[in-house]
PDB file of C-alpha atoms in Angstrom:
ATOM      1  CA  MET A 162     122.681 100.299  97.153  1.00  0.00           C
ATOM      2  CA  ALA A 163     123.274  96.965  95.431  1.00  0.00           C
ATOM      3  CA  ILE A 164     119.972  95.068  95.284  1.00  0.00           C
ATOM      4  CA  GLU A 165     120.279  91.333  94.812  1.00  0.00           C
ATOM      5  CA  SER A 166     117.483  89.854  96.966  1.00  0.00           C
ATOM      6  CA  VAL A 167     113.804  90.873  96.903  1.00  0.00           C
ATOM      7  CA  GLY A 168     110.943  90.091  99.300  1.00  0.00           C
ATOM      8  CA  VAL A 169     107.394  90.210  97.879  1.00  0.00           C
ATOM      9  CA  VAL A 170     104.485  90.421 100.294  1.00  0.00           C
ATOM     10  CA  GLY A 171     101.331  88.981  98.768  1.00  0.00           C
ATOM     11  CA  ALA A 172     101.168  86.121  96.260  1.00  0.00           C
ATOM     12  CA  GLY A 173      98.043  87.242  94.398  1.00  0.00           C
ATOM     13  CA  GLN A 174      97.661  88.480  90.855  1.00  0.00           C
ATOM     14  CA  MET A 175     100.191  91.293  91.267  1.00  0.00           C
ATOM     15  CA  GLY A 176     102.565  89.551  93.733  1.00  0.00           C
ATOM     16  CA  ASN A 177     103.105  86.446  91.607  1.00  0.00           C
ATOM     17  CA  GLY A 178     103.722  88.602  88.497  1.00  0.00           C
ATOM     18  CA  ILE A 179     106.276  90.718  90.404  1.00  0.00           C
ATOM     19  CA  ALA A 180     108.082  87.578  91.675  1.00  0.00           C
ATOM     20  CA  HIS A 181     108.057  86.258  88.075  1.00  0.00           C
ATOM     21  CA  VAL A 182     109.775  89.264  86.477  1.00  0.00           C
ATOM     22  CA  PHE A 183     112.367  89.709  89.299  1.00  0.00           C
ATOM     23  CA  ALA A 184     113.351  86.025  89.120  1.00  0.00           C
ATOM     24  CA  LEU A 185     113.749  86.212  85.356  1.00  0.00           C
ATOM     25  CA  ALA A 186     115.913  89.310  85.783  1.00  0.00           C
ATOM     26  CA  GLY A 187     118.318  87.397  88.071  1.00  0.00           C
ATOM     27  CA  PHE A 188     117.178  88.527  91.507  1.00  0.00           C
ATOM     28  CA  ASP A 189     116.662  86.062  94.374  1.00  0.00           C
ATOM     29  CA  VAL A 190     112.978  86.249  95.340  1.00  0.00           C
ATOM     30  CA  LEU A 191     111.303  85.366  98.662  1.00  0.00           C
ATOM     31  CA  LEU A 192     107.467  85.346  98.131  1.00  0.00           C
ATOM     32  CA  ASN A 193     105.303  85.687 101.234  1.00  0.00           C
ATOM     33  CA  ASP A 194     101.590  85.191 101.867  1.00  0.00           C
ATOM     34  CA  ILE A 195      99.351  84.288 104.852  1.00  0.00           C
ATOM     35  CA  SER A 196      98.048  81.223 103.006  1.00  0.00           C
ATOM     36  CA  GLU A 197      99.997  78.143 101.859  1.00  0.00           C
ATOM     37  CA  ASP A 198      97.310  77.564  99.232  1.00  0.00           C
ATOM     38  CA  SER A 199      97.891  81.076  97.832  1.00  0.00           C
ATOM     39  CA  LEU A 200     101.657  80.421  97.637  1.00  0.00           C
ATOM     40  CA  ALA A 201     101.063  77.079  95.839  1.00  0.00           C
ATOM     41  CA  LYS A 202      98.694  78.719  93.350  1.00  0.00           C
ATOM     42  CA  ALA A 203     101.169  81.513  92.716  1.00  0.00           C
ATOM     43  CA  LEU A 204     103.929  78.998  91.810  1.00  0.00           C
ATOM     44  CA  VAL A 205     101.516  77.232  89.426  1.00  0.00           C
ATOM     45  CA  THR A 206     100.591  80.571  87.777  1.00  0.00           C
ATOM     46  CA  ILE A 207     104.281  81.504  87.413  1.00  0.00           C
ATOM     47  CA  ASP A 208     105.004  78.143  85.861  1.00  0.00           C
ATOM     48  CA  LYS A 209     102.170  78.558  83.329  1.00  0.00           C
ATOM     49  CA  ASN A 210     103.108  82.107  82.496  1.00  0.00           C
ATOM     50  CA  MET A 211     106.723  81.189  81.972  1.00  0.00           C
ATOM     51  CA  ASP A 212     105.651  78.260  79.825  1.00  0.00           C
ATOM     52  CA  ARG A 213     103.759  80.701  77.663  1.00  0.00           C
ATOM     53  CA  GLN A 214     106.917  82.857  77.323  1.00  0.00           C
ATOM     54  CA  VAL A 215     108.967  79.772  76.303  1.00  0.00           C
ATOM     55  CA  SER A 216     106.387  78.771  73.685  1.00  0.00           C
ATOM     56  CA  ARG A 217     106.513  82.261  72.193  1.00  0.00           C
ATOM     57  CA  GLY A 218     110.308  82.353  72.131  1.00  0.00           C
ATOM     58  CA  LYS A 219     110.538  85.144  74.687  1.00  0.00           C
ATOM     59  CA  ILE A 220     112.723  83.064  77.047  1.00  0.00           C
ATOM     60  CA  THR A 221     114.456  79.652  76.820  1.00  0.00           C
ATOM     61  CA  ALA A 222     113.554  76.575  78.870  1.00  0.00           C
ATOM     62  CA  GLU A 223     116.915  76.944  80.678  1.00  0.00           C
ATOM     63  CA  GLU A 224     116.084  80.596  81.590  1.00  0.00           C
ATOM     64  CA  LYS A 225     112.767  79.449  82.912  1.00  0.00           C
ATOM     65  CA  ALA A 226     114.289  76.705  85.072  1.00  0.00           C
ATOM     66  CA  ALA A 227     116.946  79.124  86.432  1.00  0.00           C
ATOM     67  CA  ALA A 228     114.284  81.732  87.299  1.00  0.00           C
ATOM     68  CA  GLN A 229     112.044  79.242  89.070  1.00  0.00           C
ATOM     69  CA  ALA A 230     115.051  78.093  91.141  1.00  0.00           C
ATOM     70  CA  ARG A 231     115.441  81.663  92.373  1.00  0.00           C
ATOM     71  CA  ILE A 232     111.938  81.811  93.870  1.00  0.00           C
ATOM     72  CA  ARG A 233     111.358  80.655  97.424  1.00  0.00           C
ATOM     73  CA  THR A 234     108.192  80.944  99.476  1.00  0.00           C
ATOM     74  CA  THR A 235     107.457  81.560 103.155  1.00  0.00           C
ATOM     75  CA  LEU A 236     104.449  82.075 105.455  1.00  0.00           C
ATOM     76  CA  ALA A 237     106.646  83.958 107.969  1.00  0.00           C
ATOM     77  CA  LEU A 238     106.720  87.691 107.184  1.00  0.00           C
ATOM     78  CA  PRO A 239     109.856  88.318 109.347  1.00  0.00           C
ATOM     79  CA  ASP A 240     111.796  86.100 106.921  1.00  0.00           C
ATOM     80  CA  LEU A 241     111.700  88.943 104.378  1.00  0.00           C
ATOM     81  CA  GLY A 242     113.657  91.234 106.735  1.00  0.00           C
ATOM     82  CA  GLN A 243     117.060  90.267 105.423  1.00  0.00           C
ATOM     83  CA  THR A 244     116.287  90.994 101.767  1.00  0.00           C
ATOM     84  CA  ASP A 245     117.654  94.153 100.089  1.00  0.00           C
ATOM     85  CA  LEU A 246     114.328  95.309  98.776  1.00  0.00           C
ATOM     86  CA  ILE A 247     110.707  94.605  99.953  1.00  0.00           C
ATOM     87  CA  ILE A 248     107.733  95.120  97.708  1.00  0.00           C
ATOM     88  CA  GLU A 249     104.343  95.113  99.466  1.00  0.00           C
ATOM     89  CA  ALA A 250     101.669  93.823  97.036  1.00  0.00           C
ATOM     90  CA  ALA A 251      98.781  93.100  99.419  1.00  0.00           C
ATOM     91  CA  THR A 252      95.166  94.172  98.991  1.00  0.00           C
ATOM     92  CA  GLU A 253      94.450  97.901  98.315  1.00  0.00           C
ATOM     93  CA  ARG A 254      93.513  98.798 101.844  1.00  0.00           C
ATOM     94  CA  GLU A 255      95.650 101.197 103.830  1.00  0.00           C
ATOM     95  CA  GLU A 256      95.133  99.539 107.232  1.00  0.00           C
ATOM     96  CA  VAL A 257      96.301  96.192 105.826  1.00  0.00           C
ATOM     97  CA  LYS A 258      99.458  97.710 104.300  1.00  0.00           C
ATOM     98  CA  GLN A 259     100.263  99.578 107.567  1.00  0.00           C
ATOM     99  CA  LYS A 260      99.960  96.349 109.588  1.00  0.00           C
ATOM    100  CA  ILE A 261     102.395  94.631 107.186  1.00  0.00           C
ATOM    101  CA  PHE A 262     105.004  97.350 107.522  1.00  0.00           C
ATOM    102  CA  ASP A 263     104.565  97.502 111.305  1.00  0.00           C
ATOM    103  CA  ALA A 264     105.211  93.686 111.436  1.00  0.00           C
ATOM    104  CA  LEU A 265     108.268  93.950 109.199  1.00  0.00           C
ATOM    105  CA  LEU A 266     110.046  96.846 110.921  1.00  0.00           C
ATOM    106  CA  PRO A 267     111.706  94.953 113.823  1.00  0.00           C
ATOM    107  CA  HIS A 268     113.262  92.472 111.411  1.00  0.00           C
ATOM    108  CA  LEU A 269     114.703  94.707 108.670  1.00  0.00           C
ATOM    109  CA  LYS A 270     118.324  95.290 107.820  1.00  0.00           C
ATOM    110  CA  PRO A 271     119.317  98.953 108.121  1.00  0.00           C
ATOM    111  CA  SER A 272     119.859  99.138 104.384  1.00  0.00           C
ATOM    112  CA  THR A 273     116.560  97.472 103.284  1.00  0.00           C
ATOM    113  CA  ILE A 274     114.441  99.594 100.958  1.00  0.00           C
ATOM    114  CA  LEU A 275     110.663  99.440 101.521  1.00  0.00           C
ATOM    115  CA  THR A 276     108.234  99.882  98.637  1.00  0.00           C
ATOM    116  CA  SER A 277     104.526  99.540  98.063  1.00  0.00           C
ATOM    117  CA  ASN A 278     102.799  98.437  94.824  1.00  0.00           C
ATOM    118  CA  THR A 279      99.769 100.533  95.868  1.00  0.00           C
ATOM    119  CA  SER A 280      97.805 101.941  92.940  1.00  0.00           C
ATOM    120  CA  SER A 281      96.473 104.994  94.778  1.00  0.00           C
ATOM    121  CA  ILE A 282      97.391 105.347  98.462  1.00  0.00           C
ATOM    122  CA  SER A 283      99.657 108.114  99.745  1.00  0.00           C
ATOM    123  CA  ILE A 284     103.301 107.002  99.741  1.00  0.00           C
ATOM    124  CA  THR A 285     104.209 109.803 102.192  1.00  0.00           C
ATOM    125  CA  ARG A 286     101.604 108.609 104.658  1.00  0.00           C
ATOM    126  CA  LEU A 287     102.645 104.963 104.415  1.00  0.00           C
ATOM    127  CA  ALA A 288     106.314 105.930 104.799  1.00  0.00           C
ATOM    128  CA  SER A 289     105.645 108.111 107.854  1.00  0.00           C
ATOM    129  CA  ARG A 290     104.646 104.998 109.827  1.00  0.00           C
ATOM    130  CA  THR A 291     108.021 103.367 109.305  1.00  0.00           C
ATOM    131  CA  ASP A 292     111.535 103.938 110.684  1.00  0.00           C
ATOM    132  CA  ARG A 293     112.923 104.753 107.219  1.00  0.00           C
ATOM    133  CA  PRO A 294     110.720 107.178 105.250  1.00  0.00           C
ATOM    134  CA  GLU A 295     113.842 108.212 103.269  1.00  0.00           C
ATOM    135  CA  LYS A 296     114.133 104.596 102.071  1.00  0.00           C
ATOM    136  CA  PHE A 297     110.449 104.219 101.152  1.00  0.00           C
ATOM    137  CA  MET A 298     108.914 104.560  97.690  1.00  0.00           C
ATOM    138  CA  GLY A 299     105.901 103.707  95.575  1.00  0.00           C
ATOM    139  CA  PHE A 300     106.773 100.963  93.111  1.00  0.00           C
ATOM    140  CA  HIS A 301     103.569 100.486  91.034  1.00  0.00           C
ATOM    141  CA  PHE A 302     103.545  97.720  88.464  1.00  0.00           C
ATOM    142  CA  MET A 303     100.806  97.394  85.816  1.00  0.00           C
ATOM    143  CA  ASN A 304      98.687  94.237  85.420  1.00  0.00           C
ATOM    144  CA  PRO A 305      99.620  91.663  84.012  1.00  0.00           C
ATOM    145  CA  VAL A 306     103.155  92.350  85.335  1.00  0.00           C
ATOM    146  CA  PRO A 307     105.093  90.033  82.946  1.00  0.00           C
ATOM    147  CA  VAL A 308     103.519  91.726  79.907  1.00  0.00           C
ATOM    148  CA  MET A 309     103.138  95.410  80.766  1.00  0.00           C
ATOM    149  CA  GLN A 310     106.186  97.575  80.258  1.00  0.00           C
ATOM    150  CA  LEU A 311     105.519 100.459  82.664  1.00  0.00           C
ATOM    151  CA  VAL A 312     106.440 100.874  86.317  1.00  0.00           C
ATOM    152  CA  GLU A 313     105.378 104.037  88.123  1.00  0.00           C
ATOM    153  CA  LEU A 314     108.055 105.284  90.606  1.00  0.00           C
ATOM    154  CA  ILE A 315     106.464 107.446  93.242  1.00  0.00           C
ATOM    155  CA  ARG A 316     108.673 109.458  95.549  1.00  0.00           C
ATOM    156  CA  GLY A 317     107.308 110.316  98.992  1.00  0.00           C
ATOM    157  CA  ILE A 318     108.106 113.702 100.526  1.00  0.00           C
ATOM    158  CA  ALA A 319     111.027 112.153 102.439  1.00  0.00           C
ATOM    159  CA  THR A 320     112.416 109.744  99.811  1.00  0.00           C
ATOM    160  CA  ASP A 321     116.165 110.392  99.293  1.00  0.00           C
ATOM    161  CA  GLN A 322     118.027 110.457  95.978  1.00  0.00           C
ATOM    162  CA  PRO A 323     120.062 107.240  96.508  1.00  0.00           C
ATOM    163  CA  THR A 324     116.791 105.295  97.018  1.00  0.00           C
ATOM    164  CA  TRP A 325     115.311 106.842  93.916  1.00  0.00           C
ATOM    165  CA  ASP A 326     118.421 106.055  91.901  1.00  0.00           C
ATOM    166  CA  ALA A 327     118.522 102.477  93.165  1.00  0.00           C
ATOM    167  CA  MET A 328     114.878 101.864  92.222  1.00  0.00           C
ATOM    168  CA  HIS A 329     115.345 103.396  88.836  1.00  0.00           C
ATOM    169  CA  GLU A 330     118.233 100.997  88.222  1.00  0.00           C
ATOM    170  CA  VAL A 331     116.094  98.040  89.331  1.00  0.00           C
ATOM    171  CA  VAL A 332     113.431  98.945  86.749  1.00  0.00           C
ATOM    172  CA  ARG A 333     116.131  99.129  84.103  1.00  0.00           C
ATOM    173  CA  LYS A 334     117.356  95.637  85.046  1.00  0.00           C
ATOM    174  CA  LEU A 335     113.795  94.333  84.761  1.00  0.00           C
ATOM    175  CA  GLY A 336     113.750  95.520  81.180  1.00  0.00           C
ATOM    176  CA  LYS A 337     110.840  97.879  81.919  1.00  0.00           C
ATOM    177  CA  THR A 338     110.317 101.639  81.652  1.00  0.00           C
ATOM    178  CA  ALA A 339     110.036 103.892  84.665  1.00  0.00           C
ATOM    179  CA  ALA A 340     107.578 106.792  84.802  1.00  0.00           C
ATOM    180  CA  SER A 341     108.191 109.342  87.567  1.00  0.00           C
ATOM    181  CA  ALA A 342     104.946 110.246  89.412  1.00  0.00           C
ATOM    182  CA  GLU A 343     104.374 112.723  92.231  1.00  0.00           C
ATOM    183  CA  ASP A 344     102.658 111.543  95.389  1.00  0.00           C
ATOM    184  CA  PHE A 345      99.073 112.600  94.664  1.00  0.00           C
ATOM    185  CA  PRO A 346      96.036 110.307  94.799  1.00  0.00           C
ATOM    186  CA  ALA A 347      96.168 107.529  92.221  1.00  0.00           C
ATOM    187  CA  PHE A 348      99.388 108.912  90.660  1.00  0.00           C
ATOM    188  CA  ILE A 349      99.350 109.042  86.808  1.00  0.00           C
ATOM    189  CA  VAL A 350      97.851 105.922  85.231  1.00  0.00           C
ATOM    190  CA  ASN A 351      94.972 105.368  87.616  1.00  0.00           C
ATOM    191  CA  ARG A 352      94.275 109.143  87.996  1.00  0.00           C
ATOM    192  CA  ILE A 353      93.376 109.027  84.284  1.00  0.00           C
ATOM    193  CA  LEU A 354      92.202 105.452  83.765  1.00  0.00           C
ATOM    194  CA  ILE A 355      89.890 104.759  86.711  1.00  0.00           C
ATOM    195  CA  PRO A 356      87.752 107.941  86.333  1.00  0.00           C
ATOM    196  CA  MET A 357      87.310 106.920  82.645  1.00  0.00           C
ATOM    197  CA  ILE A 358      86.041 103.530  83.778  1.00  0.00           C
ATOM    198  CA  ASN A 359      83.818 105.231  86.377  1.00  0.00           C
ATOM    199  CA  GLU A 360      82.373 107.404  83.610  1.00  0.00           C
ATOM    200  CA  ALA A 361      81.647 104.313  81.566  1.00  0.00           C
ATOM    201  CA  VAL A 362      79.770 102.847  84.504  1.00  0.00           C
ATOM    202  CA  TYR A 363      77.783 106.119  84.748  1.00  0.00           C
ATOM    203  CA  THR A 364      77.030 105.774  81.026  1.00  0.00           C
ATOM    204  CA  LEU A 365      75.638 102.296  81.735  1.00  0.00           C
ATOM    205  CA  TYR A 366      73.871 103.441  84.924  1.00  0.00           C
ATOM    206  CA  GLU A 367      72.057 106.285  83.074  1.00  0.00           C
ATOM    207  CA  GLY A 368      71.019 104.046  80.238  1.00  0.00           C
ATOM    208  CA  VAL A 369      73.020 105.804  77.558  1.00  0.00           C
ATOM    209  CA  GLY A 370      74.311 102.457  76.340  1.00  0.00           C
ATOM    210  CA  SER A 371      74.442  98.771  77.144  1.00  0.00           C
ATOM    211  CA  VAL A 372      77.550  96.921  78.381  1.00  0.00           C
ATOM    212  CA  LYS A 373      78.141  95.613  74.847  1.00  0.00           C
ATOM    213  CA  SER A 374      77.598  98.959  73.085  1.00  0.00           C
ATOM    214  CA  ILE A 375      79.813 100.924  75.558  1.00  0.00           C
ATOM    215  CA  ASP A 376      82.722  98.496  75.212  1.00  0.00           C
ATOM    216  CA  GLU A 377      82.383  98.172  71.437  1.00  0.00           C
ATOM    217  CA  SER A 378      82.259 101.987  71.086  1.00  0.00           C
ATOM    218  CA  MET A 379      85.507 102.455  72.923  1.00  0.00           C
ATOM    219  CA  LYS A 380      87.265  99.536  71.147  1.00  0.00           C
ATOM    220  CA  LEU A 381      86.158 100.495  67.647  1.00  0.00           C
ATOM    221  CA  GLY A 382      85.733 104.259  68.138  1.00  0.00           C
ATOM    222  CA  ALA A 383      88.819 104.995  70.288  1.00  0.00           C
ATOM    223  CA  ASN A 384      90.958 102.009  69.324  1.00  0.00           C
ATOM    224  CA  HIS A 385      91.181 100.742  72.857  1.00  0.00           C
ATOM    225  CA  PRO A 386      92.293  97.087  73.100  1.00  0.00           C
ATOM    226  CA  MET A 387      89.643  96.382  75.745  1.00  0.00           C
ATOM    227  CA  GLY A 388      86.370  98.156  76.496  1.00  0.00           C
ATOM    228  CA  PRO A 389      86.250 100.080  79.815  1.00  0.00           C
ATOM    229  CA  LEU A 390      83.760  97.696  81.424  1.00  0.00           C
ATOM    230  CA  GLU A 391      85.674  94.637  80.308  1.00  0.00           C
ATOM    231  CA  LEU A 392      88.829  96.289  81.668  1.00  0.00           C
ATOM    232  CA  ALA A 393      87.067  97.032  84.981  1.00  0.00           C
ATOM    233  CA  ASP A 394      86.251  93.365  85.323  1.00  0.00           C
ATOM    234  CA  PHE A 395      89.879  92.468  84.576  1.00  0.00           C
ATOM    235  CA  ILE A 396      91.185  94.926  87.202  1.00  0.00           C
ATOM    236  CA  GLY A 397      88.506  94.006  89.790  1.00  0.00           C
ATOM    237  CA  LEU A 398      85.536  96.193  90.555  1.00  0.00           C
ATOM    238  CA  ASP A 399      86.504  96.359  94.210  1.00  0.00           C
ATOM    239  CA  THR A 400      89.885  97.791  93.238  1.00  0.00           C
ATOM    240  CA  CYS A 401      88.248 100.317  90.902  1.00  0.00           C
ATOM    241  CA  LEU A 402      85.921 101.409  93.681  1.00  0.00           C
ATOM    242  CA  ALA A 403      88.725 101.652  96.197  1.00  0.00           C
ATOM    243  CA  ILE A 404      90.753 103.908  93.863  1.00  0.00           C
ATOM    244  CA  MET A 405      87.720 106.148  93.123  1.00  0.00           C
ATOM    245  CA  ASN A 406      87.177 106.547  96.848  1.00  0.00           C
ATOM    246  CA  VAL A 407      90.840 107.500  97.316  1.00  0.00           C
ATOM    247  CA  LEU A 408      90.475 110.133  94.549  1.00  0.00           C
ATOM    248  CA  TYR A 409      87.156 111.394  95.947  1.00  0.00           C
ATOM    249  CA  GLU A 410      88.397 111.702  99.517  1.00  0.00           C
ATOM    250  CA  GLY A 411      91.919 112.866  98.644  1.00  0.00           C
ATOM    251  CA  LEU A 412      91.011 115.566  96.086  1.00  0.00           C
ATOM    252  CA  ALA A 413      87.555 116.567  97.509  1.00  0.00           C
ATOM    253  CA  ASP A 414      86.129 116.990  93.996  1.00  0.00           C
ATOM    254  CA  THR A 415      82.657 115.686  93.082  1.00  0.00           C
ATOM    255  CA  LYS A 416      83.864 114.660  89.648  1.00  0.00           C
ATOM    256  CA  TYR A 417      85.487 111.667  91.349  1.00  0.00           C
ATOM    257  CA  ARG A 418      82.257 110.454  93.020  1.00  0.00           C
ATOM    258  CA  PRO A 419      82.069 106.664  92.478  1.00  0.00           C
ATOM    259  CA  CYS A 420      79.071 105.630  90.371  1.00  0.00           C
ATOM    260  CA  PRO A 421      76.314 104.062  92.599  1.00  0.00           C
ATOM    261  CA  LEU A 422      76.108 101.127  90.148  1.00  0.00           C
ATOM    262  CA  LEU A 423      79.821 100.390  90.706  1.00  0.00           C
ATOM    263  CA  THR A 424      79.200 100.378  94.476  1.00  0.00           C
ATOM    264  CA  LYS A 425      76.134  98.131  93.997  1.00  0.00           C
ATOM    265  CA  TYR A 426      78.080  95.531  92.020  1.00  0.00           C
ATOM    266  CA  VAL A 427      80.832  95.428  94.672  1.00  0.00           C
ATOM    267  CA  GLU A 428      78.189  95.062  97.421  1.00  0.00           C
ATOM    268  CA  ALA A 429      76.774  92.107  95.488  1.00  0.00           C
ATOM    269  CA  GLY A 430      80.179  90.486  95.357  1.00  0.00           C
ATOM    270  CA  TRP A 431      80.275  90.842  91.559  1.00  0.00           C
ATOM    271  CA  LEU A 432      83.898  91.858  91.386  1.00  0.00           C
ATOM    272  CA  GLY A 433      84.686  90.858  87.831  1.00  0.00           C
ATOM    273  CA  ARG A 434      86.699  87.981  86.452  1.00  0.00           C
ATOM    274  CA  LYS A 435      88.100  86.868  89.820  1.00  0.00           C
ATOM    275  CA  SER A 436      84.593  86.276  91.241  1.00  0.00           C
ATOM    276  CA  GLY A 437      83.001  84.948  88.036  1.00  0.00           C
ATOM    277  CA  ARG A 438      80.635  87.894  87.569  1.00  0.00           C
ATOM    278  CA  GLY A 439      80.941  91.636  87.046  1.00  0.00           C
ATOM    279  CA  PHE A 440      79.751  93.637  84.093  1.00  0.00           C
ATOM    280  CA  TYR A 441      80.071  90.282  82.312  1.00  0.00           C
ATOM    281  CA  ASP A 442      79.170  86.785  83.521  1.00  0.00           C
ATOM    282  CA  TYR A 443      82.213  84.496  83.127  1.00  0.00           C
ATOM    283  CA  ARG A 444      80.715  81.264  84.362  1.00  0.00           C
ATOM    284  CA  GLY A 445      79.891  79.925  80.848  1.00  0.00           C
ATOM    285  CA  GLU A 446      82.112  79.248  77.866  1.00  0.00           C
ATOM    286  CA  THR A 447      81.994  82.867  76.695  1.00  0.00           C
ATOM    287  CA  PRO A 448      81.425  86.073  78.781  1.00  0.00           C
ATOM    288  CA  VAL A 449      77.864  87.403  78.711  1.00  0.00           C
ATOM    289  CA  PRO A 450      76.947  90.966  79.602  1.00  0.00           C
ATOM    290  CA  THR A 451      75.040  91.229  82.918  1.00  0.00           C
ATOM    291  CA  ARG A 452      73.106  94.407  81.847  1.00  0.00           C
TER     292      ARG A 452
END
């Protein structure tokens, strides 16, 4: 399974990062979104992030130019059908992902591998809706994609060994490290990380500490580079809530019950950095705690 061309569905925070690292690794990338504006913003973001890598000596200006030349964009989802590998990086809602795969199926090459960058949804269930569950895998990048070294590889119940081997080789070519995860809700990283964030929100909800004291405690007391509430804002509170709901529904254990305060923030549209407010208010020069 020689993989040379890659289709990326979704040009948001994860999608543009995935396109970035694949282009730098020598793959031809076709980036898709439903919005021309989103595609234009993605190219600007990729340009800025590659500039940062050039300034730090991580890549040369020539490598940047060559990588950017490998990235094309399209509004037409069927255009991705002739690529060797497709990575779905749309919003973390199962019905959205299923519609994308349904729309792709009539246009795929027989050999095309389908993957999802989902951070929590069942790979087996997503794969079962396609015509190639044996060529379907979870391919979960960490955010920000150009910086983080880990990729979770999640095998569905039907995933065959050649597909697994091909994806493992792709991760190696990207210069990243693959972690093998079984297909259980939220896999490894988010199974551990998001409940920790949810517990931090409960700590705030119950008045045990303020936003500032909770984040400082974990940064200085546990040597975390970011506090859990700051990290939640970075990830997106809607994404954190979606993953907690997947854990709660998938494992039927009350320890995964989303904190009511997390739900309330999402209902208010305070989703973190991307919306300007979350556990911190980002609308001024420096972030200010909102509680």
